[in-house]
Tab-separated table of C-alpha atoms in Angstrom:
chain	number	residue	atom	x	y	z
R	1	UNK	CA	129.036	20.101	24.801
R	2	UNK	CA	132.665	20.941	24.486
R	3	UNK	CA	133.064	19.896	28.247
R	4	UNK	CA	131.752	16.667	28.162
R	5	UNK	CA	133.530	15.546	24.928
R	6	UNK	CA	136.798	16.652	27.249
R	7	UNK	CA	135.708	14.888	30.031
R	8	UNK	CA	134.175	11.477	27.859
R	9	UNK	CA	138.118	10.918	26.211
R	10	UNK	CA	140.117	11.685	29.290
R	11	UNK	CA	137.985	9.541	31.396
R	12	UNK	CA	136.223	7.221	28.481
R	13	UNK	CA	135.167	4.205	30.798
R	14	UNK	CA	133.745	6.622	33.958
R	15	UNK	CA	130.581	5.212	34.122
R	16	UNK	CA	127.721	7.667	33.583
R	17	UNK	CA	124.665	5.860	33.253
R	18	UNK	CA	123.735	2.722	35.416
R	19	UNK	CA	120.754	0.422	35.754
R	20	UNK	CA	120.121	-2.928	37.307
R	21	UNK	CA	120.344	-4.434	33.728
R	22	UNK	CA	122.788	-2.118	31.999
R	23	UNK	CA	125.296	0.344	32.267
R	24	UNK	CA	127.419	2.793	29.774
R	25	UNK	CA	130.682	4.495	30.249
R	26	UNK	CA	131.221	8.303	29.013
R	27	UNK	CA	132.619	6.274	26.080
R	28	UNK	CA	129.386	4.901	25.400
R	29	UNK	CA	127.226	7.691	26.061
R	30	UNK	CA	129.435	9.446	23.665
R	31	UNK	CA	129.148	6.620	20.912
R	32	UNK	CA	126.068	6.704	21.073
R	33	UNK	CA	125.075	10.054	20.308
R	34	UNK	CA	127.390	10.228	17.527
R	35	UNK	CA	125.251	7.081	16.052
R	36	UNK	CA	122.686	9.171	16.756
R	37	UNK	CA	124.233	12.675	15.226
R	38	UNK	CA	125.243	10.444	12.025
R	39	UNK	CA	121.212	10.142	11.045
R	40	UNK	CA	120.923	14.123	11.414
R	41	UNK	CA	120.780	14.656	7.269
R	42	UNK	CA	118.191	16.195	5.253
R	43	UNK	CA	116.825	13.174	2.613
R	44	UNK	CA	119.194	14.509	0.268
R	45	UNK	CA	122.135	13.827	2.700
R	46	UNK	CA	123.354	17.295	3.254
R	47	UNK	CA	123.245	18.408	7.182
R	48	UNK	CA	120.680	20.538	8.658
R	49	UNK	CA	121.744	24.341	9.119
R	50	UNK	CA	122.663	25.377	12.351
R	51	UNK	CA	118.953	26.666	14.385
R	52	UNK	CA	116.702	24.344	12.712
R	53	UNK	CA	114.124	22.969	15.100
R	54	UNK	CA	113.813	19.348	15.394
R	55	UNK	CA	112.035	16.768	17.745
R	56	UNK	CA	113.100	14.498	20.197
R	57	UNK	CA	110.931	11.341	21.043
R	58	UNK	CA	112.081	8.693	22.875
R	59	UNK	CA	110.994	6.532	25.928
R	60	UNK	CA	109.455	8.008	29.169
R	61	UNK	CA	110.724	7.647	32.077
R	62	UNK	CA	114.673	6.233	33.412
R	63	UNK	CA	113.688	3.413	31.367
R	64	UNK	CA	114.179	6.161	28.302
R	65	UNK	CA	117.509	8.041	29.843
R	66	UNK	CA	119.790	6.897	27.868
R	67	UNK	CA	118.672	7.302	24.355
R	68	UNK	CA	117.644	10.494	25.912
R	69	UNK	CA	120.754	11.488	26.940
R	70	UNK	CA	122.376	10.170	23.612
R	71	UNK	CA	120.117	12.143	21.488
R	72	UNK	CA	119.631	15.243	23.379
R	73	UNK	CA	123.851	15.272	22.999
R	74	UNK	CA	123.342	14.230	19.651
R	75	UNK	CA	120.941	17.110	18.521
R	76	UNK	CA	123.137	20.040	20.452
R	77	UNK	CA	126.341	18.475	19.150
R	78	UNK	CA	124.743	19.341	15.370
R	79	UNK	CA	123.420	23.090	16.284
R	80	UNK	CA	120.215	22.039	16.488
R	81	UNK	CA	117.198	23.286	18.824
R	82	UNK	CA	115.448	19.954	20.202
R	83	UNK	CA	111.904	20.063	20.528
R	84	UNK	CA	110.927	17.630	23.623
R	85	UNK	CA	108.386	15.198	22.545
R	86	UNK	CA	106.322	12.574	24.687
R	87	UNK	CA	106.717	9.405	24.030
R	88	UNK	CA	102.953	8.626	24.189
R	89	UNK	CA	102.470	11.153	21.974
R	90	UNK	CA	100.114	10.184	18.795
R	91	UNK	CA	101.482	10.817	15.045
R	92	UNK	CA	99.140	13.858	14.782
R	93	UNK	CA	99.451	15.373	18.214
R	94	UNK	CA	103.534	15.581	17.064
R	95	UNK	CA	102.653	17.004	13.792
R	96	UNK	CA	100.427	19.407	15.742
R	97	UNK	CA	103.352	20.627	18.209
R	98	UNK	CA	106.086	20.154	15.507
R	99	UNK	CA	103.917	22.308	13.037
R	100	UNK	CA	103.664	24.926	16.101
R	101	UNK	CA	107.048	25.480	16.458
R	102	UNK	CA	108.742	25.257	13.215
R	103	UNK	CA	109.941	21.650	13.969
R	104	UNK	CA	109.826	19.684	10.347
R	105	UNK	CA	112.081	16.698	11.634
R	106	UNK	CA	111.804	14.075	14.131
R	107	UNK	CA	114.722	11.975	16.011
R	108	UNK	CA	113.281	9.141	17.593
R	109	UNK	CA	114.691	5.824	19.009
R	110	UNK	CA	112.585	3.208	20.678
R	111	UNK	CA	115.670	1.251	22.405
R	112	UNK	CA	116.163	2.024	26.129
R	113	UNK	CA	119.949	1.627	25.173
R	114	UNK	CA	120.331	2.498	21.887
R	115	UNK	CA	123.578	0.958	20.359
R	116	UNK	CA	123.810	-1.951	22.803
R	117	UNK	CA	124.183	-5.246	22.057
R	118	UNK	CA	121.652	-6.356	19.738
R	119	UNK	CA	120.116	-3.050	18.415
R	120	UNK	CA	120.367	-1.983	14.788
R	121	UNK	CA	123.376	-0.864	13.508
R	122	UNK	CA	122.330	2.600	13.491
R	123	UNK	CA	121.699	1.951	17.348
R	124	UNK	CA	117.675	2.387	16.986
R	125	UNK	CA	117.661	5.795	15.676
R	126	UNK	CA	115.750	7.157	13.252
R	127	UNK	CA	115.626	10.496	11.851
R	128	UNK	CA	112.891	11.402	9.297
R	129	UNK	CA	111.146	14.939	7.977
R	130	UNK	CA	107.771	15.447	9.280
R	131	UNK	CA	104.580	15.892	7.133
R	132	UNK	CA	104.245	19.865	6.970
């Protein structure tokens, strides 16, 4: 973690991440997993303690790399362990894996370039505690 954070401000607009209709810059990949990290709170704001298990869904495939990037960053940036999650996966098959594990919190985003022009101003992320 430490040496990308080095490498994303020396070198902020090194592009990291290109597609045919996008493209972000360490910068960006960097912004947007500290959009990301900023929705890592317990529902009574406080952060989660370092360990805790939490879930990572987000698009399949290179269509998904980005927010996959952003929030795998994200959760490592914050201590946490992140639990892999298919997208395709149904509510109660995530409960089922979450419940497995030890996983009570889900970070999910459902744009393929989460903070880009257009998306929410939380960049598409959502971080909510998971039915135990």
């Amino acid at each position: 973690m430490e040496a990308f954070a080095a490498s994303a401000r020396r070198e902020v607009r090194r592009p990291v991440l290109v597609s045919s209709s996008c493209g972000w810059s360490a910068g960006d990949l960097d912004a947007a997993a500290r959009a990301a990290g900023g929705c890592l709170r317990r529902e009574d704001g406080r952060p989660l303690p370092p360990g805790t298990v939490a879930g990572l869904q987000v698009r399949e495939g290179p269509s998904g790399a980005p927010a996959f990037l952003a929030g795998l960053l994200a959760l490592r940036r914050a201590g946490l362990v992140p639990l892999l999650l298919a997208a395709a996966a149904p509510p109660p098959e995530v409960a089922r894996i979450s419940g497995r594990v030890g996983s009570r919190y889900l970070l999910s985003c459902q744009s393929a370039w989460p903070g880009a022009p257009g998306a929410s101003a939380a960049g598409g992320w959502e971080f909510r505690p998971l039915a135990s």
